[in-house]
Each structure stands twice: as C-alpha cells, then as structure tokens.
Amino acid sequence: MNAANKLLAAVRFRWRVRIPDALWPEFEHYILRQHRPFLLLTNIIAALAFFSYVLADALLIPDMASASLLTRATLLVVAMVNIWLVFGRSRNVLLMDQLMPVHDLIATLSWFELLKRSHSPDVPTFLYASLIFIVFANLGVRVSFKGAVLSSLAISVAIMSNVALMNPHDSKPLLVFSLVYLPVLLFCLFMSWSTTTSVRLAFYTAQEQRRRKHELSTLNQRLQMLASTDALTRVGNRRAFDLQLQAFWQQSQQHGRPFALLLVDIDYFKPYNDHYGHPAGDHILADVASAMVSCLRSGQALAFRYGGEEFAILLQTGSQDELLHIAQRVQQQVAALEVEHRYRPDGLGYLTISLGAALSSLHGLQHATDLLACCDRMLYRAKQQGRNQVLLAQDETVGIV
C-alpha cells in the first residue's frame, strides 16, 4: 500500500479528518474549484433571507418596524460589501467558509436589540425564530468544523444570554427555550461535522484518483516508448520508423515540407560479429547508434534501428548540401569511435559505416516507399563501390536500379 492509500485509509477512521500543512494549498485550490460557487450563493441567500425578515418584524413587533428596516438594510449592505471583498478580492477559503457565521452573529445581536426594545406581546413567541441563526451558521460550512463550533458557541451564548436578559425574574422561559434550542444546536453541529468530513474525504479521494491517473498516464507513456524503442540501441525500432516515415511523407505532401532519409549500414559487421562475438557486436550496435544520435541536432532528426546492423535517420531538411554535410558528420562520428576491426576483407582495420541518402522532393518519388527504395539503392551502390562512403540520390538517379 502506497503513502497516499495509507493516508486515505487512516483518515477514514478518525472523527476529525485533518489536512496536513503540506497539502493545505492543494486543499484550498480544491475548495475554490469545487465549493466556492456554493459558499458564495449561500452567503447571498442568507443575507437576503435576513433582510426579508423585515416583514415578520413589521407583523410581530410593529413598534420596531422602522428601526428593523434601517438595521436590516444597513446590515444587508455591509454583508454584500463583505461578500464582494472576500469572494471577489480574496482567495482565502477560511474567510469564505466563516463569513456567513460571522454575519449570523452580528445579525443575532442586532435582532435581539430590536426584540428587547419592543413592547409587542408576540415577542416571547417570536424568540423562537432565532433558531434560524444557528441553522444558517452551519448550513454553508465546508472547510472548518472547528470554526463552525466556535461560531455556533458564540451565537448560542448571544441567544441564550439575551433570552435570559429578557426574562430576568423567571427562569422557566429560558428552560423551555433551551429544551428546544439544544437539540437544534447539536443537529446543526453534526451537520457541519458531517459536511466538513465529507468534503475532506472527497479531497483525499480526488487526490488519490489524480495520483492513479498520473501513474496510469506515466505507465502508458512508458509502454508506448517500449513499443517504439529498440531495446538494444535505445533508438526507435522498425515499427516506429515505418510510422514516422509515413507521417513525414504526409506532412511533406500536405504542407510542402521536404525532408531527407538516410540509410546507414555498418561495414562488414558479420565478420566483426563472428570473430569478436555477439556480445561485442551488440555493444558496437549500441555505440554506433549513440554516436549517430550525438551528432544530430535535437528536434531536427530522428534515428531508428532499421534491422540487423542497419539504421535509418529522418531529417527535417530540404537542402542537398545540408544533407551531405550531416551524412558526412555521422560517418566521421562513427569513425571517431576508433573501433578495431582486423577482420575486414579490405584491410582498413577499424569500423566504418556506409550511407545512402535522398530528399523527399526528388522528382519521380510518388510514395514514401519510393523514397525508402531510392535510399536503399544508394546504400547498395555505396557498398558496391568500396563502403565507408556517402552516396546521395540525384534526380537523374531516382529510377536507376
């Protein structure tokens, strides 16, 4: 089991799911992406709902109707400004999460001031409407259960102390109110705990899914690389060459981008393999591939093992002179390895290569296979003419067998 799975398994069995400091920035980003719209909407709805209670005040405490309108309108403006500042100018998820509970605390204190100044006989009944404050304080919490507990306790102290102040000589109203209020408080705290726990577990699950997706993507890339790479020489294999040759040809036909193909053959490789042994032969194949790649500009050329001791190089060039220069540089780079080969029939004494090359823009080439056949003929002629040389196809040599 990896570290991410262990962490996810551990947090599932804790009453409080903790976000480590190292993961907090990612958790904030997750909240902003997944829950910011909800937090914004609940803050706006709560502010508007608080203002709408001006109608209830007008009916139940009519002597405070004008004061209620002024108070609620002022608090609505303050709330909207705060919402704009927190959600529009800040990216602090704790502020977004606890903004509504703070507004609820201010609204609670303001509303009880209206009740305490009213002489309406409906005040004792209207007190129970204060339950809505503790509900709204916990309704939108998504990030911090600790914050929900602290804000709920503050709102509860404000409510209970004001109920007690409004009934200074009789404890029975406070007792009855408490019997109704406490279950609501506990349910709201449970709701906050459940929500914040679910959000954090969802974050860990998203982290794990993203990790698995990344691992799968990496594995697929590795498999694709293995499927297109020659295991011995670490350059592209024949399958990759066939695909790239077709891709280069199609681009050339569609966009007029000429390219070049080089076929490379290690001279007298069979005598080398027979006398020095297959392990030495494999080592030379890898060294020759590495030498060729080292002198090719990254992004300009692709190298492949064509088969046996043959290699292919695709070049993004349309210049005959540049093609010749690159081919000679490849030839010189391999010769610079100074690999001893005493069993050459020509007696040269060291390892060399022969190259046949052609541009895709040569007249008479109709398909990618025509270019490949042309290069193969040039390579064959280079070997017939004594090896250790470069032959480039010209327009007049395209059709010559």
mmCIF file of C-alpha atoms in Angstrom, residues 9-400:
data_model
loop_
_atom_site.group_PDB
_atom_site.id
_atom_site.type_symbol
_atom_site.label_atom_id
_atom_site.label_comp_id
_atom_site.label_asym_id
_atom_site.label_seq_id
_atom_site.Cartn_x
_atom_site.Cartn_y
_atom_site.Cartn_z
ATOM 1 C CA ALA A 9 -7.282 4.690 4.953
ATOM 2 C CA ALA A 10 -6.125 6.405 8.150
ATOM 3 C CA VAL A 11 -8.350 9.473 7.846
ATOM 4 C CA ARG A 12 -11.475 7.392 7.240
ATOM 5 C CA PHE A 13 -11.346 6.065 10.790
ATOM 6 C CA ARG A 14 -10.841 9.364 12.570
ATOM 7 C CA TRP A 15 -13.671 11.511 13.839
ATOM 8 C CA ARG A 16 -11.873 14.572 12.509
ATOM 9 C CA VAL A 17 -10.185 14.415 9.140
ATOM 10 C CA ARG A 18 -7.062 16.555 9.224
ATOM 11 C CA ILE A 19 -5.450 18.257 6.261
ATOM 12 C CA PRO A 20 -1.635 18.351 6.687
ATOM 13 C CA ASP A 21 0.043 21.715 6.196
ATOM 14 C CA ALA A 22 1.842 20.402 3.144
ATOM 15 C CA LEU A 23 -1.488 19.595 1.457
ATOM 16 C CA TRP A 24 -3.307 22.741 2.538
ATOM 17 C CA PRO A 25 -2.563 24.749 -0.662
ATOM 18 C CA GLU A 26 -3.940 21.897 -2.764
ATOM 19 C CA PHE A 27 -6.951 21.639 -0.458
ATOM 20 C CA GLU A 28 -7.605 25.385 -0.835
ATOM 21 C CA HIS A 29 -7.427 25.007 -4.620
ATOM 22 C CA TYR A 30 -9.871 22.090 -4.403
ATOM 23 C CA ILE A 31 -12.337 24.155 -2.316
ATOM 24 C CA LEU A 32 -12.095 27.117 -4.684
ATOM 25 C CA ARG A 33 -12.749 24.858 -7.658
ATOM 26 C CA GLN A 34 -15.476 22.682 -6.163
ATOM 27 C CA HIS A 35 -17.223 24.701 -3.418
ATOM 28 C CA ARG A 36 -16.646 28.414 -3.980
ATOM 29 C CA PRO A 37 -19.888 28.881 -6.012
ATOM 30 C CA PHE A 38 -21.902 27.161 -3.261
ATOM 31 C CA LEU A 39 -20.326 29.242 -0.489
ATOM 32 C CA LEU A 40 -20.930 32.437 -2.463
ATOM 33 C CA LEU A 41 -24.557 31.568 -3.142
ATOM 34 C CA THR A 42 -25.343 30.587 0.465
ATOM 35 C CA ASN A 43 -23.871 33.870 1.738
ATOM 36 C CA ILE A 44 -26.011 35.888 -0.665
ATOM 37 C CA ILE A 45 -29.143 33.875 0.133
ATOM 38 C CA ALA A 46 -28.551 34.195 3.882
ATOM 39 C CA ALA A 47 -28.091 37.979 3.599
ATOM 40 C CA LEU A 48 -31.273 38.340 1.566
ATOM 41 C CA ALA A 49 -33.172 35.993 3.913
ATOM 42 C CA PHE A 50 -32.129 38.086 6.917
ATOM 43 C CA PHE A 51 -33.375 41.229 5.184
ATOM 44 C CA SER A 52 -36.677 39.563 4.244
ATOM 45 C CA TYR A 53 -37.460 39.127 7.965
ATOM 46 C CA VAL A 54 -38.294 42.835 7.986
ATOM 47 C CA LEU A 55 -41.799 41.695 7.021
ATOM 48 C CA ALA A 56 -42.016 39.408 10.064
ATOM 49 C CA ASP A 57 -40.796 42.276 12.263
ATOM 50 C CA ALA A 58 -43.479 44.545 10.827
ATOM 51 C CA LEU A 59 -46.154 41.991 11.733
ATOM 52 C CA LEU A 60 -44.919 40.797 15.135
ATOM 53 C CA ILE A 61 -43.037 43.788 16.531
ATOM 54 C CA PRO A 62 -44.658 46.671 14.640
ATOM 55 C CA ASP A 63 -43.342 49.238 17.088
ATOM 56 C CA MET A 64 -39.818 48.434 15.832
ATOM 57 C CA ALA A 65 -40.701 48.214 12.125
ATOM 58 C CA SER A 66 -38.835 51.358 11.041
ATOM 59 C CA ALA A 67 -35.809 50.506 13.189
ATOM 60 C CA SER A 68 -35.890 46.976 11.782
ATOM 61 C CA LEU A 69 -35.909 48.254 8.205
ATOM 62 C CA LEU A 70 -32.946 50.556 8.840
ATOM 63 C CA THR A 71 -30.979 47.910 10.729
ATOM 64 C CA ARG A 72 -31.572 45.138 8.223
ATOM 65 C CA ALA A 73 -30.883 47.386 5.226
ATOM 66 C CA THR A 74 -27.613 48.547 6.766
ATOM 67 C CA LEU A 75 -26.527 45.004 7.589
ATOM 68 C CA LEU A 76 -27.510 43.837 4.073
ATOM 69 C CA VAL A 77 -25.265 46.477 2.504
ATOM 70 C CA VAL A 78 -22.408 45.581 4.878
ATOM 71 C CA ALA A 79 -22.882 41.873 4.115
ATOM 72 C CA MET A 80 -22.872 42.424 0.349
ATOM 73 C CA VAL A 81 -19.689 44.511 0.565
ATOM 74 C CA ASN A 82 -18.019 41.840 2.684
ATOM 75 C CA ILE A 83 -19.136 39.127 0.265
ATOM 76 C CA TRP A 84 -17.650 41.097 -2.640
ATOM 77 C CA LEU A 85 -14.371 41.631 -0.785
ATOM 78 C CA VAL A 86 -13.996 38.024 0.373
ATOM 79 C CA PHE A 87 -15.171 36.245 -2.778
ATOM 80 C CA GLY A 88 -14.069 38.812 -5.334
ATOM 81 C CA ARG A 89 -10.758 40.070 -3.967
ATOM 82 C CA SER A 90 -9.542 37.250 -1.719
ATOM 83 C CA ARG A 91 -8.796 33.561 -2.228
ATOM 84 C CA ASN A 92 -8.781 32.670 1.473
ATOM 85 C CA VAL A 93 -11.103 29.685 1.810
ATOM 86 C CA LEU A 94 -11.343 30.016 5.608
ATOM 87 C CA LEU A 95 -12.736 33.535 5.197
ATOM 88 C CA MET A 96 -15.213 32.276 2.621
ATOM 89 C CA ASP A 97 -16.222 29.435 4.920
ATOM 90 C CA GLN A 98 -16.678 31.522 8.077
ATOM 91 C CA LEU A 99 -18.100 34.722 6.587
ATOM 92 C CA MET A 100 -21.722 33.643 6.970
ATOM 93 C CA PRO A 101 -21.334 32.562 10.646
ATOM 94 C CA VAL A 102 -19.759 35.956 11.417
ATOM 95 C CA HIS A 103 -22.638 37.717 9.684
ATOM 96 C CA ASP A 104 -25.067 35.499 11.622
ATOM 97 C CA LEU A 105 -23.505 36.513 14.939
ATOM 98 C CA ILE A 106 -23.846 40.203 14.077
ATOM 99 C CA ALA A 107 -27.408 39.626 12.848
ATOM 100 C CA THR A 108 -28.278 37.755 16.075
ATOM 101 C CA LEU A 109 -27.080 40.584 18.312
ATOM 102 C CA SER A 110 -28.842 43.200 16.160
ATOM 103 C CA TRP A 111 -32.145 41.312 16.091
ATOM 104 C CA PHE A 112 -32.213 40.785 19.844
ATOM 105 C CA GLU A 113 -31.667 44.507 20.322
ATOM 106 C CA LEU A 114 -34.866 45.051 18.355
ATOM 107 C CA LEU A 115 -36.725 42.457 20.422
ATOM 108 C CA LYS A 116 -35.550 43.895 23.739
ATOM 109 C CA ARG A 117 -36.817 47.346 22.763
ATOM 110 C CA SER A 118 -40.199 46.133 21.535
ATOM 111 C CA HIS A 119 -43.345 46.114 23.690
ATOM 112 C CA SER A 120 -45.221 43.715 21.425
ATOM 113 C CA PRO A 121 -46.963 40.764 23.206
ATOM 114 C CA ASP A 122 -45.674 38.475 20.427
ATOM 115 C CA VAL A 123 -42.033 38.860 21.491
ATOM 116 C CA PRO A 124 -41.936 35.627 23.605
ATOM 117 C CA THR A 125 -43.205 33.642 20.632
ATOM 118 C CA PHE A 126 -41.003 35.475 18.150
ATOM 119 C CA LEU A 127 -37.920 34.485 20.181
ATOM 120 C CA TYR A 128 -38.020 31.020 18.683
ATOM 121 C CA ALA A 129 -37.301 32.475 15.257
ATOM 122 C CA SER A 130 -33.721 32.897 16.489
ATOM 123 C CA LEU A 131 -33.200 29.194 15.746
ATOM 124 C CA ILE A 132 -32.715 30.207 12.147
ATOM 125 C CA PHE A 133 -29.417 31.883 13.051
ATOM 126 C CA ILE A 134 -27.783 28.688 14.293
ATOM 127 C CA VAL A 135 -29.107 26.813 11.243
ATOM 128 C CA PHE A 136 -27.703 29.342 8.775
ATOM 129 C CA ALA A 137 -24.396 29.487 10.665
ATOM 130 C CA ASN A 138 -23.833 25.780 9.961
ATOM 131 C CA LEU A 139 -25.611 25.449 6.644
ATOM 132 C CA GLY A 140 -22.790 26.682 4.461
ATOM 133 C CA VAL A 141 -19.748 25.352 6.331
ATOM 134 C CA ARG A 142 -17.485 23.320 4.076
ATOM 135 C CA VAL A 143 -13.927 23.817 5.341
ATOM 136 C CA SER A 144 -13.527 24.200 9.123
ATOM 137 C CA PHE A 145 -15.554 22.252 11.668
ATOM 138 C CA LYS A 146 -13.586 23.976 14.428
ATOM 139 C CA GLY A 147 -14.699 27.314 13.024
ATOM 140 C CA ALA A 148 -18.289 26.072 12.940
ATOM 141 C CA VAL A 149 -18.074 25.030 16.607
ATOM 142 C CA LEU A 150 -16.606 28.359 17.710
ATOM 143 C CA SER A 151 -19.114 30.437 15.748
ATOM 144 C CA SER A 152 -22.003 28.234 16.937
ATOM 145 C CA LEU A 153 -20.915 28.649 20.561
ATOM 146 C CA ALA A 154 -20.653 32.422 20.115
ATOM 147 C CA ILE A 155 -24.116 32.615 18.531
ATOM 148 C CA SER A 156 -25.519 30.306 21.216
ATOM 149 C CA VAL A 157 -24.080 32.482 24.007
ATOM 150 C CA ALA A 158 -25.594 35.551 22.334
ATOM 151 C CA ILE A 159 -29.003 33.902 22.007
ATOM 152 C CA MET A 160 -29.154 32.307 25.455
ATOM 153 C CA SER A 161 -27.843 35.382 27.284
ATOM 154 C CA ASN A 162 -30.363 37.626 25.548
ATOM 155 C CA VAL A 163 -33.220 35.227 26.302
ATOM 156 C CA ALA A 164 -32.134 35.277 29.941
ATOM 157 C CA LEU A 165 -31.917 39.100 29.941
ATOM 158 C CA MET A 166 -35.415 39.330 28.520
ATOM 159 C CA ASN A 167 -36.767 37.153 31.356
ATOM 160 C CA PRO A 168 -34.760 38.346 34.393
ATOM 161 C CA HIS A 169 -37.258 37.177 37.012
ATOM 162 C CA ASP A 170 -38.422 33.908 35.505
ATOM 163 C CA SER A 171 -36.119 31.032 34.540
ATOM 164 C CA LYS A 172 -38.894 28.932 33.057
ATOM 165 C CA PRO A 173 -38.888 30.650 29.615
ATOM 166 C CA LEU A 174 -35.115 30.121 29.381
ATOM 167 C CA LEU A 175 -35.511 26.446 30.357
ATOM 168 C CA VAL A 176 -38.234 25.832 27.783
ATOM 169 C CA PHE A 177 -36.278 27.697 25.117
ATOM 170 C CA SER A 178 -33.147 25.662 25.944
ATOM 171 C CA LEU A 179 -35.035 22.391 25.567
ATOM 172 C CA VAL A 180 -35.976 23.437 22.049
ATOM 173 C CA TYR A 181 -32.685 25.089 21.169
ATOM 174 C CA LEU A 182 -30.116 22.498 22.304
ATOM 175 C CA PRO A 183 -31.276 19.643 20.023
ATOM 176 C CA VAL A 184 -31.253 22.067 17.104
ATOM 177 C CA LEU A 185 -27.727 23.176 18.045
ATOM 178 C CA LEU A 186 -26.480 19.595 18.288
ATOM 179 C CA PHE A 187 -28.087 18.657 14.979
ATOM 180 C CA CYS A 188 -26.539 21.691 13.274
ATOM 181 C CA LEU A 189 -23.088 20.844 14.652
ATOM 182 C CA PHE A 190 -23.495 17.265 13.481
ATOM 183 C CA MET A 191 -24.450 18.621 10.068
ATOM 184 C CA SER A 192 -21.282 20.753 9.991
ATOM 185 C CA TRP A 193 -19.112 17.840 11.119
ATOM 186 C CA SER A 194 -20.618 15.519 8.524
ATOM 187 C CA THR A 195 -20.239 18.058 5.735
ATOM 188 C CA THR A 196 -16.651 19.088 6.504
ATOM 189 C CA THR A 197 -15.635 15.443 6.931
ATOM 190 C CA SER A 198 -17.227 14.507 3.608
ATOM 191 C CA VAL A 199 -15.521 17.402 1.848
ATOM 192 C CA ARG A 200 -12.105 16.425 3.207
ATOM 193 C CA LEU A 201 -12.580 12.760 2.377
ATOM 194 C CA ALA A 202 -13.683 13.786 -1.113
ATOM 195 C CA PHE A 203 -10.477 15.828 -1.400
ATOM 196 C CA TYR A 204 -8.342 12.828 -0.435
ATOM 197 C CA THR A 205 -10.284 10.665 -2.865
ATOM 198 C CA ALA A 206 -9.715 13.222 -5.632
ATOM 199 C CA GLN A 207 -6.004 13.276 -4.749
ATOM 200 C CA GLU A 208 -5.835 9.504 -4.987
ATOM 201 C CA GLN A 209 -7.728 9.460 -8.284
ATOM 202 C CA ARG A 210 -5.407 12.108 -9.694
ATOM 203 C CA ARG A 211 -2.362 10.120 -8.499
ATOM 204 C CA ARG A 212 -3.688 6.950 -10.122
ATOM 205 C CA LYS A 213 -4.466 8.838 -13.329
ATOM 206 C CA HIS A 214 -0.931 10.234 -13.355
ATOM 207 C CA GLU A 215 0.551 6.776 -12.726
ATOM 208 C CA LEU A 216 -1.587 5.304 -15.499
ATOM 209 C CA SER A 217 -0.559 8.079 -17.882
ATOM 210 C CA THR A 218 3.106 7.546 -16.998
ATOM 211 C CA LEU A 219 2.733 3.798 -17.454
ATOM 212 C CA ASN A 220 1.050 4.274 -20.836
ATOM 213 C CA GLN A 221 3.831 6.610 -21.943
ATOM 214 C CA ARG A 222 6.406 4.079 -20.801
ATOM 215 C CA LEU A 223 4.631 1.277 -22.654
ATOM 216 C CA GLN A 224 4.397 3.408 -25.785
ATOM 217 C CA MET A 225 8.094 4.185 -25.516
ATOM 218 C CA LEU A 226 8.918 0.486 -25.080
ATOM 219 C CA ALA A 227 6.707 -0.397 -28.023
ATOM 220 C CA SER A 228 8.513 2.095 -30.265
ATOM 221 C CA THR A 229 12.101 1.768 -28.958
ATOM 222 C CA ASP A 230 14.746 -0.769 -29.876
ATOM 223 C CA ALA A 231 15.792 -2.380 -26.587
ATOM 224 C CA LEU A 232 19.454 -2.762 -27.560
ATOM 225 C CA THR A 233 20.313 0.564 -29.165
ATOM 226 C CA ARG A 234 17.692 2.783 -27.416
ATOM 227 C CA VAL A 235 16.724 4.420 -30.713
ATOM 228 C CA GLY A 236 13.399 3.953 -32.493
ATOM 229 C CA ASN A 237 12.551 0.475 -33.746
ATOM 230 C CA ARG A 238 11.345 -0.584 -37.202
ATOM 231 C CA ARG A 239 7.688 -0.091 -36.271
ATOM 232 C CA ALA A 240 8.375 3.454 -35.108
ATOM 233 C CA PHE A 241 10.343 4.160 -38.282
ATOM 234 C CA ASP A 242 7.526 2.985 -40.560
ATOM 235 C CA LEU A 243 5.030 5.227 -38.718
ATOM 236 C CA GLN A 244 7.325 8.262 -38.698
ATOM 237 C CA LEU A 245 8.246 7.855 -42.350
ATOM 238 C CA GLN A 246 4.562 7.897 -43.308
ATOM 239 C CA ALA A 247 3.951 10.892 -41.037
ATOM 240 C CA PHE A 248 6.878 12.828 -42.572
ATOM 241 C CA TRP A 249 5.667 11.957 -46.057
ATOM 242 C CA GLN A 250 2.099 13.096 -45.389
ATOM 243 C CA GLN A 251 3.325 16.390 -43.930
ATOM 244 C CA SER A 252 5.527 16.848 -46.953
ATOM 245 C CA GLN A 253 2.618 16.287 -49.319
ATOM 246 C CA GLN A 254 0.125 18.413 -47.385
ATOM 247 C CA HIS A 255 2.332 21.319 -46.315
ATOM 248 C CA GLY A 256 5.208 21.208 -48.772
ATOM 249 C CA ARG A 257 7.813 20.459 -46.110
ATOM 250 C CA PRO A 258 10.591 18.374 -47.702
ATOM 251 C CA PHE A 259 12.641 16.013 -45.584
ATOM 252 C CA ALA A 260 15.510 13.607 -46.063
ATOM 253 C CA LEU A 261 16.122 9.954 -45.337
ATOM 254 C CA LEU A 262 19.467 8.315 -44.606
ATOM 255 C CA LEU A 263 20.013 4.573 -44.523
ATOM 256 C CA VAL A 264 23.142 3.525 -42.628
ATOM 257 C CA ASP A 265 24.877 0.141 -42.705
ATOM 258 C CA ILE A 266 27.825 -0.941 -40.540
ATOM 259 C CA ASP A 267 30.534 -2.139 -42.912
ATOM 260 C CA TYR A 268 31.498 -5.802 -42.656
ATOM 261 C CA PHE A 269 29.503 -6.292 -39.477
ATOM 262 C CA LYS A 270 29.114 -10.058 -39.926
ATOM 263 C CA PRO A 271 32.897 -10.724 -39.824
ATOM 264 C CA TYR A 272 33.094 -8.485 -36.758
ATOM 265 C CA ASN A 273 30.296 -10.389 -35.055
ATOM 266 C CA ASP A 274 31.748 -13.772 -35.981
ATOM 267 C CA HIS A 275 35.277 -13.037 -34.739
ATOM 268 C CA TYR A 276 34.682 -10.744 -31.754
ATOM 269 C CA GLY A 277 31.493 -12.434 -30.535
ATOM 270 C CA HIS A 278 27.840 -11.478 -30.332
ATOM 271 C CA PRO A 279 28.165 -9.548 -27.021
ATOM 272 C CA ALA A 280 30.830 -7.356 -28.627
ATOM 273 C CA GLY A 281 28.604 -6.991 -31.700
ATOM 274 C CA ASP A 282 25.673 -5.875 -29.569
ATOM 275 C CA HIS A 283 27.916 -3.395 -27.785
ATOM 276 C CA ILE A 284 29.059 -1.948 -31.122
ATOM 277 C CA LEU A 285 25.469 -1.581 -32.353
ATOM 278 C CA ALA A 286 24.639 0.447 -29.246
ATOM 279 C CA ASP A 287 27.802 2.550 -29.572
ATOM 280 C CA VAL A 288 27.188 3.314 -33.234
ATOM 281 C CA ALA A 289 23.580 4.346 -32.505
ATOM 282 C CA SER A 290 24.747 6.594 -29.664
ATOM 283 C CA ALA A 291 27.461 8.161 -31.828
ATOM 284 C CA MET A 292 24.993 8.961 -34.600
ATOM 285 C CA VAL A 293 22.417 10.447 -32.236
ATOM 286 C CA SER A 294 25.072 12.592 -30.542
ATOM 287 C CA CYS A 295 25.849 14.480 -33.735
ATOM 288 C CA LEU A 296 22.224 15.071 -34.742
ATOM 289 C CA ARG A 297 20.515 18.241 -33.614
ATOM 290 C CA SER A 298 17.658 17.595 -31.181
ATOM 291 C CA GLY A 299 14.296 18.157 -32.852
ATOM 292 C CA GLN A 300 15.847 18.131 -36.328
ATOM 293 C CA ALA A 301 16.413 14.400 -36.733
ATOM 294 C CA LEU A 302 15.103 11.023 -35.581
ATOM 295 C CA ALA A 303 17.196 7.849 -35.544
ATOM 296 C CA PHE A 304 15.910 4.275 -35.823
ATOM 297 C CA ARG A 305 17.272 0.763 -35.969
ATOM 298 C CA TYR A 306 16.059 -0.409 -39.371
ATOM 299 C CA GLY A 307 17.102 -4.016 -38.926
ATOM 300 C CA GLY A 308 20.209 -6.009 -38.030
ATOM 301 C CA GLU A 309 23.181 -3.661 -38.457
ATOM 302 C CA GLU A 310 21.191 -1.108 -40.480
ATOM 303 C CA PHE A 311 19.908 2.227 -39.181
ATOM 304 C CA ALA A 312 17.638 4.910 -40.619
ATOM 305 C CA ILE A 313 17.680 8.639 -39.948
ATOM 306 C CA LEU A 314 14.854 11.050 -40.812
ATOM 307 C CA LEU A 315 15.993 14.658 -41.212
ATOM 308 C CA GLN A 316 13.950 17.840 -41.448
ATOM 309 C CA THR A 317 15.867 19.419 -44.301
ATOM 310 C CA GLY A 318 15.269 20.168 -47.956
ATOM 311 C CA SER A 319 18.856 21.082 -48.807
ATOM 312 C CA GLN A 320 21.106 18.668 -50.683
ATOM 313 C CA ASP A 321 24.215 20.385 -49.297
ATOM 314 C CA GLU A 322 22.960 20.197 -45.718
ATOM 315 C CA LEU A 323 22.023 16.545 -46.187
ATOM 316 C CA LEU A 324 25.529 15.759 -47.436
ATOM 317 C CA HIS A 325 27.109 17.675 -44.563
ATOM 318 C CA ILE A 326 25.036 15.828 -41.940
ATOM 319 C CA ALA A 327 25.666 12.438 -43.547
ATOM 320 C CA GLN A 328 29.428 13.053 -43.586
ATOM 321 C CA ARG A 329 29.297 14.203 -39.972
ATOM 322 C CA VAL A 330 27.523 10.977 -38.974
ATOM 323 C CA GLN A 331 30.155 8.985 -40.878
ATOM 324 C CA GLN A 332 33.002 10.832 -39.167
ATOM 325 C CA GLN A 333 31.414 10.461 -35.717
ATOM 326 C CA VAL A 334 31.274 6.691 -36.056
ATOM 327 C CA ALA A 335 34.841 6.549 -37.400
ATOM 328 C CA ALA A 336 35.932 8.622 -34.395
ATOM 329 C CA LEU A 337 34.946 5.713 -32.156
ATOM 330 C CA GLU A 338 38.130 4.017 -33.465
ATOM 331 C CA VAL A 339 36.689 0.551 -33.007
ATOM 332 C CA GLU A 340 39.244 -2.075 -34.035
ATOM 333 C CA HIS A 341 38.106 -4.370 -36.862
ATOM 334 C CA ARG A 342 41.035 -6.516 -38.010
ATOM 335 C CA TYR A 343 38.843 -8.967 -39.917
ATOM 336 C CA ARG A 344 37.690 -6.614 -42.670
ATOM 337 C CA PRO A 345 38.319 -8.025 -46.158
ATOM 338 C CA ASP A 346 39.540 -4.606 -47.290
ATOM 339 C CA GLY A 347 42.168 -4.451 -44.528
ATOM 340 C CA LEU A 348 41.161 -0.983 -43.275
ATOM 341 C CA GLY A 349 41.445 -2.128 -39.654
ATOM 342 C CA TYR A 350 38.673 -0.141 -37.969
ATOM 343 C CA LEU A 351 34.884 0.043 -38.001
ATOM 344 C CA THR A 352 33.153 2.279 -40.572
ATOM 345 C CA ILE A 353 29.692 2.843 -41.997
ATOM 346 C CA SER A 354 28.178 3.341 -45.431
ATOM 347 C CA LEU A 355 25.267 5.698 -46.093
ATOM 348 C CA GLY A 356 22.657 6.106 -48.797
ATOM 349 C CA ALA A 357 20.506 9.246 -48.669
ATOM 350 C CA ALA A 358 17.826 11.106 -50.597
ATOM 351 C CA LEU A 359 15.497 14.091 -50.332
ATOM 352 C CA SER A 360 11.753 13.583 -50.415
ATOM 353 C CA SER A 361 11.497 16.371 -53.028
ATOM 354 C CA LEU A 362 13.307 14.414 -55.753
ATOM 355 C CA HIS A 363 11.350 14.038 -58.987
ATOM 356 C CA GLY A 364 9.732 10.677 -59.568
ATOM 357 C CA LEU A 365 9.012 9.837 -55.921
ATOM 358 C CA GLN A 366 5.303 9.105 -55.567
ATOM 359 C CA HIS A 367 5.163 7.355 -52.204
ATOM 360 C CA ALA A 368 7.180 7.045 -49.026
ATOM 361 C CA THR A 369 8.197 3.558 -50.133
ATOM 362 C CA ASP A 370 9.738 5.100 -53.267
ATOM 363 C CA LEU A 371 11.984 7.275 -51.083
ATOM 364 C CA LEU A 372 12.953 4.253 -48.993
ATOM 365 C CA ALA A 373 13.755 2.213 -52.123
ATOM 366 C CA CYS A 374 15.812 5.104 -53.509
ATOM 367 C CA CYS A 375 17.912 5.328 -50.331
ATOM 368 C CA ASP A 376 18.321 1.579 -50.306
ATOM 369 C CA ARG A 377 19.719 1.703 -53.858
ATOM 370 C CA MET A 378 22.154 4.453 -52.866
ATOM 371 C CA LEU A 379 23.298 2.409 -49.885
ATOM 372 C CA TYR A 380 23.740 -0.669 -52.080
ATOM 373 C CA ARG A 381 25.850 1.316 -54.566
ATOM 374 C CA ALA A 382 27.952 2.792 -51.735
ATOM 375 C CA LYS A 383 28.723 -0.714 -50.524
ATOM 376 C CA GLN A 384 29.455 -1.906 -54.080
ATOM 377 C CA GLN A 385 31.863 0.989 -54.614
ATOM 378 C CA GLY A 386 34.007 0.080 -51.604
ATOM 379 C CA ARG A 387 31.980 1.049 -48.494
ATOM 380 C CA ASN A 388 32.929 3.778 -45.948
ATOM 381 C CA GLN A 389 31.269 6.468 -48.054
ATOM 382 C CA VAL A 390 28.127 8.534 -48.568
ATOM 383 C CA LEU A 391 26.037 8.449 -51.734
ATOM 384 C CA LEU A 392 23.227 10.939 -52.270
ATOM 385 C CA ALA A 393 20.467 10.365 -54.795
ATOM 386 C CA GLN A 394 20.038 12.943 -57.551
ATOM 387 C CA ASP A 395 17.028 13.456 -59.784
ATOM 388 C CA GLU A 396 18.700 11.507 -62.560
ATOM 389 C CA THR A 397 19.418 8.534 -60.271
ATOM 390 C CA VAL A 398 15.942 8.079 -58.802
ATOM 391 C CA GLY A 399 14.829 5.483 -61.301
ATOM 392 C CA ILE A 400 18.165 3.691 -61.690
#
